[in-house]
Amino acid sequence: MSEPFDIQAVIDRLDSLEQLDGIQGAAEYASVTSLKDFRMPSAYVLLLQERADDAQVKPGGRQRAIVTFGVVLAVRNYGDQRGERTLKELRPILGAVRGRLMGWTPEVPGARPVQWSRGDVLDYDRSTLLWAEVYSTQHFIGGAP
Protein backbone atom coordinates (compact mmCIF):
# COMPACT_ATOMS: atom_id res chain seq x y z
CA MET A 1 0.00 0.00 0.00
CA SER A 2 1.28 3.43 -0.87
CA GLU A 3 -1.76 5.41 0.22
CA PRO A 4 -1.31 8.31 2.62
CA PHE A 5 -2.05 7.81 6.31
CA ASP A 6 -5.82 7.45 6.83
CA ILE A 7 -6.77 10.32 9.11
CA GLN A 8 -10.23 8.77 9.55
CA ALA A 9 -8.69 6.42 12.13
CA VAL A 10 -7.88 9.45 14.30
CA ILE A 11 -11.38 10.88 13.83
CA ASP A 12 -12.86 7.52 14.85
CA ARG A 13 -10.57 7.38 17.89
CA LEU A 14 -11.84 10.77 19.10
CA ASP A 15 -15.48 10.21 18.15
CA SER A 16 -16.44 8.76 21.54
CA LEU A 17 -15.33 11.84 23.50
CA GLU A 18 -18.37 13.27 25.27
CA GLN A 19 -16.68 16.66 25.69
CA LEU A 20 -16.89 17.36 21.94
CA ASP A 21 -19.96 18.26 19.90
CA GLY A 22 -18.31 17.00 16.73
CA ILE A 23 -15.11 15.69 15.18
CA GLN A 24 -14.59 16.46 11.51
CA GLY A 25 -11.89 16.53 8.86
CA ALA A 26 -10.02 18.95 6.64
CA ALA A 27 -12.88 19.70 4.24
CA GLU A 28 -15.17 20.85 7.05
CA TYR A 29 -12.37 22.86 8.65
CA ALA A 30 -11.60 24.60 5.35
CA SER A 31 -15.26 25.52 4.85
CA VAL A 32 -15.41 27.63 8.05
CA THR A 33 -14.84 31.28 7.17
CA SER A 34 -15.16 32.96 10.58
CA LEU A 35 -14.46 32.06 14.21
CA LYS A 36 -18.14 32.54 15.03
CA ASP A 37 -19.05 29.78 12.53
CA PHE A 38 -17.28 26.94 14.38
CA ARG A 39 -19.47 24.42 16.20
CA MET A 40 -18.64 24.45 19.90
CA PRO A 41 -16.86 22.60 21.31
CA SER A 42 -15.53 20.74 18.30
CA ALA A 43 -12.40 19.19 16.82
CA TYR A 44 -11.00 19.06 13.30
CA VAL A 45 -8.41 16.42 12.39
CA LEU A 46 -5.93 17.35 9.64
CA LEU A 47 -3.13 15.41 7.96
CA LEU A 48 -0.27 17.92 8.14
CA GLN A 49 2.71 16.10 6.67
CA GLU A 50 4.16 12.78 5.60
CA ARG A 51 7.88 12.49 5.05
CA ALA A 52 10.51 9.84 4.56
CA ASP A 53 12.80 9.02 7.43
CA ASP A 54 16.54 8.55 7.00
CA ALA A 55 16.39 4.75 6.84
CA GLN A 56 17.23 2.99 3.61
CA VAL A 57 14.38 1.81 1.43
CA LYS A 58 13.64 -1.84 2.18
CA PRO A 59 13.79 -4.52 -0.53
CA GLY A 60 10.70 -4.31 -2.71
CA GLY A 61 10.45 -0.54 -2.26
CA ARG A 62 8.96 -0.56 1.24
CA GLN A 63 9.65 2.69 3.08
CA ARG A 64 8.82 4.16 6.49
CA ALA A 65 6.72 7.36 6.40
CA ILE A 66 6.74 9.71 9.38
CA VAL A 67 3.24 11.14 9.79
CA THR A 68 2.36 14.45 11.41
CA PHE A 69 -1.30 15.26 12.04
CA GLY A 70 -3.11 18.04 13.82
CA VAL A 71 -6.21 18.30 15.96
CA VAL A 72 -7.71 21.79 15.95
CA LEU A 73 -10.01 22.41 18.91
CA ALA A 74 -12.63 25.17 18.91
CA VAL A 75 -14.03 26.36 22.26
CA ARG A 76 -16.08 29.38 23.27
CA ASN A 77 -17.08 31.28 26.40
CA TYR A 78 -19.20 34.38 25.69
CA GLY A 79 -18.60 35.80 29.17
CA ASP A 80 -14.85 35.97 28.61
CA GLN A 81 -12.98 39.07 27.50
CA ARG A 82 -9.40 38.08 28.38
CA GLY A 83 -9.29 34.37 27.60
CA GLU A 84 -9.20 33.00 31.14
CA ARG A 85 -12.65 31.37 31.08
CA THR A 86 -12.14 30.12 27.55
CA LEU A 87 -8.90 28.42 28.60
CA LYS A 88 -10.82 26.88 31.50
CA GLU A 89 -13.27 25.45 28.91
CA LEU A 90 -10.35 24.11 26.85
CA ARG A 91 -8.39 22.33 29.60
CA PRO A 92 -10.62 19.27 30.15
CA ILE A 93 -11.22 18.87 26.42
CA LEU A 94 -7.50 19.06 25.73
CA GLY A 95 -6.84 16.51 28.46
CA ALA A 96 -9.42 14.12 26.99
CA VAL A 97 -7.99 14.44 23.46
CA ARG A 98 -4.44 13.89 24.67
CA GLY A 99 -5.58 10.94 26.75
CA ARG A 100 -7.18 9.27 23.71
CA LEU A 101 -4.26 9.85 21.33
CA MET A 102 -0.97 9.74 23.25
CA GLY A 103 0.37 6.18 23.24
CA TRP A 104 -2.37 4.86 20.93
CA THR A 105 -1.09 2.79 17.99
CA PRO A 106 -3.14 3.17 14.78
CA GLU A 107 -4.02 -0.09 13.06
CA VAL A 108 -1.87 0.40 9.96
CA PRO A 109 1.26 -1.49 8.83
CA GLY A 110 4.33 -0.44 10.78
CA ALA A 111 2.54 2.04 13.03
CA ARG A 112 4.13 3.21 16.25
CA PRO A 113 2.44 4.78 19.28
CA VAL A 114 1.25 8.33 18.70
CA GLN A 115 3.43 11.01 20.27
CA TRP A 116 2.43 14.55 21.20
CA SER A 117 4.65 17.23 19.63
CA ARG A 118 3.19 20.61 20.60
CA GLY A 119 0.12 22.77 21.09
CA ASP A 120 -0.43 26.35 19.98
CA VAL A 121 -3.11 29.04 19.89
CA LEU A 122 -4.21 29.52 16.27
CA ASP A 123 -6.71 32.32 16.81
CA TYR A 124 -8.73 34.05 19.53
CA ASP A 125 -11.41 36.76 19.42
CA ARG A 126 -12.38 37.50 23.08
CA SER A 127 -14.79 34.55 23.26
CA THR A 128 -13.70 31.90 20.74
CA LEU A 129 -10.38 30.08 20.89
CA LEU A 130 -8.81 27.83 18.26
CA TRP A 131 -6.09 25.58 19.66
CA ALA A 132 -3.95 23.28 17.49
CA GLU A 133 -2.38 20.10 18.82
CA VAL A 134 0.32 18.38 16.72
CA TYR A 135 0.99 14.63 16.96
CA SER A 136 3.20 12.16 15.10
CA THR A 137 3.32 8.46 14.29
CA GLN A 138 4.61 6.37 11.41
CA HIS A 139 3.47 3.82 8.86
CA PHE A 140 4.97 2.00 5.89
CA ILE A 141 4.31 2.67 2.22
CA GLY A 142 5.50 0.94 -0.89
CA GLY A 143 6.09 -2.76 -1.55
CA ALA A 144 4.88 -5.69 0.51
CA PRO A 145 6.48 -6.28 3.94
mmCIF file of C-alpha atoms in Angstrom:
data_model
loop_
_atom_site.group_PDB
_atom_site.id
_atom_site.type_symbol
_atom_site.label_atom_id
_atom_site.label_comp_id
_atom_site.label_asym_id
_atom_site.label_seq_id
_atom_site.Cartn_x
_atom_site.Cartn_y
_atom_site.Cartn_z
ATOM 1 C CA MET A 1 0.000 0.000 0.000
ATOM 2 C CA SER A 2 1.276 3.432 -0.874
ATOM 3 C CA GLU A 3 -1.755 5.405 0.219
ATOM 4 C CA PRO A 4 -1.308 8.311 2.619
ATOM 5 C CA PHE A 5 -2.051 7.809 6.308
ATOM 6 C CA ASP A 6 -5.815 7.453 6.832
ATOM 7 C CA ILE A 7 -6.770 10.323 9.113
ATOM 8 C CA GLN A 8 -10.234 8.771 9.554
ATOM 9 C CA ALA A 9 -8.687 6.420 12.130
ATOM 10 C CA VAL A 10 -7.882 9.454 14.303
ATOM 11 C CA ILE A 11 -11.383 10.879 13.828
ATOM 12 C CA ASP A 12 -12.860 7.518 14.848
ATOM 13 C CA ARG A 13 -10.574 7.379 17.889
ATOM 14 C CA LEU A 14 -11.838 10.773 19.100
ATOM 15 C CA ASP A 15 -15.478 10.206 18.154
ATOM 16 C CA SER A 16 -16.436 8.763 21.542
ATOM 17 C CA LEU A 17 -15.328 11.843 23.504
ATOM 18 C CA GLU A 18 -18.367 13.267 25.273
ATOM 19 C CA GLN A 19 -16.684 16.659 25.691
ATOM 20 C CA LEU A 20 -16.894 17.363 21.941
ATOM 21 C CA ASP A 21 -19.957 18.257 19.895
ATOM 22 C CA GLY A 22 -18.312 16.995 16.730
ATOM 23 C CA ILE A 23 -15.107 15.690 15.181
ATOM 24 C CA GLN A 24 -14.590 16.465 11.509
ATOM 25 C CA GLY A 25 -11.891 16.534 8.864
ATOM 26 C CA ALA A 26 -10.016 18.950 6.639
ATOM 27 C CA ALA A 27 -12.878 19.703 4.240
ATOM 28 C CA GLU A 28 -15.167 20.854 7.050
ATOM 29 C CA TYR A 29 -12.365 22.863 8.649
ATOM 30 C CA ALA A 30 -11.604 24.602 5.348
ATOM 31 C CA SER A 31 -15.261 25.522 4.852
ATOM 32 C CA VAL A 32 -15.413 27.626 8.046
ATOM 33 C CA THR A 33 -14.844 31.279 7.172
ATOM 34 C CA SER A 34 -15.163 32.961 10.579
ATOM 35 C CA LEU A 35 -14.459 32.065 14.212
ATOM 36 C CA LYS A 36 -18.144 32.536 15.030
ATOM 37 C CA ASP A 37 -19.053 29.779 12.533
ATOM 38 C CA PHE A 38 -17.282 26.941 14.380
ATOM 39 C CA ARG A 39 -19.472 24.417 16.204
ATOM 40 C CA MET A 40 -18.637 24.451 19.899
ATOM 41 C CA PRO A 41 -16.858 22.599 21.312
ATOM 42 C CA SER A 42 -15.530 20.742 18.296
ATOM 43 C CA ALA A 43 -12.398 19.194 16.819
ATOM 44 C CA TYR A 44 -11.003 19.057 13.302
ATOM 45 C CA VAL A 45 -8.407 16.423 12.392
ATOM 46 C CA LEU A 46 -5.935 17.346 9.637
ATOM 47 C CA LEU A 47 -3.128 15.414 7.960
ATOM 48 C CA LEU A 48 -0.271 17.924 8.138
ATOM 49 C CA GLN A 49 2.709 16.100 6.669
ATOM 50 C CA GLU A 50 4.162 12.777 5.599
ATOM 51 C CA ARG A 51 7.877 12.486 5.050
ATOM 52 C CA ALA A 52 10.514 9.835 4.557
ATOM 53 C CA ASP A 53 12.795 9.021 7.433
ATOM 54 C CA ASP A 54 16.542 8.550 6.999
ATOM 55 C CA ALA A 55 16.394 4.751 6.843
ATOM 56 C CA GLN A 56 17.233 2.993 3.614
ATOM 57 C CA VAL A 57 14.376 1.814 1.434
ATOM 58 C CA LYS A 58 13.645 -1.838 2.178
ATOM 59 C CA PRO A 59 13.788 -4.524 -0.530
ATOM 60 C CA GLY A 60 10.702 -4.314 -2.713
ATOM 61 C CA GLY A 61 10.453 -0.542 -2.259
ATOM 62 C CA ARG A 62 8.960 -0.563 1.237
ATOM 63 C CA GLN A 63 9.653 2.692 3.083
ATOM 64 C CA ARG A 64 8.818 4.164 6.490
ATOM 65 C CA ALA A 65 6.721 7.356 6.396
ATOM 66 C CA ILE A 66 6.737 9.708 9.379
ATOM 67 C CA VAL A 67 3.239 11.144 9.790
ATOM 68 C CA THR A 68 2.355 14.450 11.415
ATOM 69 C CA PHE A 69 -1.296 15.262 12.040
ATOM 70 C CA GLY A 70 -3.106 18.038 13.823
ATOM 71 C CA VAL A 71 -6.213 18.300 15.964
ATOM 72 C CA VAL A 72 -7.709 21.795 15.949
ATOM 73 C CA LEU A 73 -10.013 22.411 18.911
ATOM 74 C CA ALA A 74 -12.628 25.171 18.908
ATOM 75 C CA VAL A 75 -14.031 26.356 22.256
ATOM 76 C CA ARG A 76 -16.083 29.379 23.273
ATOM 77 C CA ASN A 77 -17.082 31.284 26.395
ATOM 78 C CA TYR A 78 -19.198 34.384 25.687
ATOM 79 C CA GLY A 79 -18.602 35.804 29.165
ATOM 80 C CA ASP A 80 -14.849 35.970 28.614
ATOM 81 C CA GLN A 81 -12.980 39.074 27.500
ATOM 82 C CA ARG A 82 -9.402 38.079 28.385
ATOM 83 C CA GLY A 83 -9.291 34.366 27.599
ATOM 84 C CA GLU A 84 -9.195 32.996 31.139
ATOM 85 C CA ARG A 85 -12.648 31.368 31.075
ATOM 86 C CA THR A 86 -12.143 30.118 27.547
ATOM 87 C CA LEU A 87 -8.903 28.421 28.603
ATOM 88 C CA LYS A 88 -10.820 26.878 31.496
ATOM 89 C CA GLU A 89 -13.266 25.453 28.913
ATOM 90 C CA LEU A 90 -10.349 24.114 26.848
ATOM 91 C CA ARG A 91 -8.386 22.335 29.598
ATOM 92 C CA PRO A 92 -10.624 19.267 30.153
ATOM 93 C CA ILE A 93 -11.217 18.869 26.418
ATOM 94 C CA LEU A 94 -7.502 19.059 25.734
ATOM 95 C CA GLY A 95 -6.844 16.509 28.459
ATOM 96 C CA ALA A 96 -9.417 14.117 26.988
ATOM 97 C CA VAL A 97 -7.993 14.442 23.456
ATOM 98 C CA ARG A 98 -4.440 13.889 24.666
ATOM 99 C CA GLY A 99 -5.576 10.935 26.748
ATOM 100 C CA ARG A 100 -7.180 9.274 23.710
ATOM 101 C CA LEU A 101 -4.257 9.849 21.330
ATOM 102 C CA MET A 102 -0.969 9.744 23.249
ATOM 103 C CA GLY A 103 0.365 6.184 23.240
ATOM 104 C CA TRP A 104 -2.368 4.865 20.931
ATOM 105 C CA THR A 105 -1.092 2.794 17.988
ATOM 106 C CA PRO A 106 -3.141 3.167 14.781
ATOM 107 C CA GLU A 107 -4.017 -0.095 13.061
ATOM 108 C CA VAL A 108 -1.867 0.401 9.960
ATOM 109 C CA PRO A 109 1.258 -1.491 8.828
ATOM 110 C CA GLY A 110 4.334 -0.440 10.784
ATOM 111 C CA ALA A 111 2.540 2.044 13.026
ATOM 112 C CA ARG A 112 4.131 3.211 16.252
ATOM 113 C CA PRO A 113 2.436 4.779 19.282
ATOM 114 C CA VAL A 114 1.246 8.335 18.699
ATOM 115 C CA GLN A 115 3.431 11.014 20.272
ATOM 116 C CA TRP A 116 2.428 14.550 21.200
ATOM 117 C CA SER A 117 4.651 17.235 19.628
ATOM 118 C CA ARG A 118 3.193 20.609 20.604
ATOM 119 C CA GLY A 119 0.119 22.765 21.094
ATOM 120 C CA ASP A 120 -0.427 26.351 19.977
ATOM 121 C CA VAL A 121 -3.115 29.042 19.890
ATOM 122 C CA LEU A 122 -4.209 29.516 16.274
ATOM 123 C CA ASP A 123 -6.711 32.322 16.813
ATOM 124 C CA TYR A 124 -8.727 34.053 19.534
ATOM 125 C CA ASP A 125 -11.411 36.761 19.421
ATOM 126 C CA ARG A 126 -12.379 37.496 23.079
ATOM 127 C CA SER A 127 -14.793 34.552 23.257
ATOM 128 C CA THR A 128 -13.701 31.902 20.739
ATOM 129 C CA LEU A 129 -10.380 30.082 20.891
ATOM 130 C CA LEU A 130 -8.807 27.832 18.261
ATOM 131 C CA TRP A 131 -6.085 25.583 19.660
ATOM 132 C CA ALA A 132 -3.955 23.281 17.487
ATOM 133 C CA GLU A 133 -2.380 20.103 18.816
ATOM 134 C CA VAL A 134 0.317 18.379 16.725
ATOM 135 C CA TYR A 135 0.994 14.634 16.961
ATOM 136 C CA SER A 136 3.198 12.159 15.099
ATOM 137 C CA THR A 137 3.320 8.460 14.289
ATOM 138 C CA GLN A 138 4.612 6.371 11.406
ATOM 139 C CA HIS A 139 3.472 3.815 8.861
ATOM 140 C CA PHE A 140 4.966 1.999 5.890
ATOM 141 C CA ILE A 141 4.309 2.668 2.224
ATOM 142 C CA GLY A 142 5.501 0.938 -0.894
ATOM 143 C CA GLY A 143 6.093 -2.758 -1.549
ATOM 144 C CA ALA A 144 4.884 -5.693 0.511
ATOM 145 C CA PRO A 145 6.479 -6.285 3.936
#
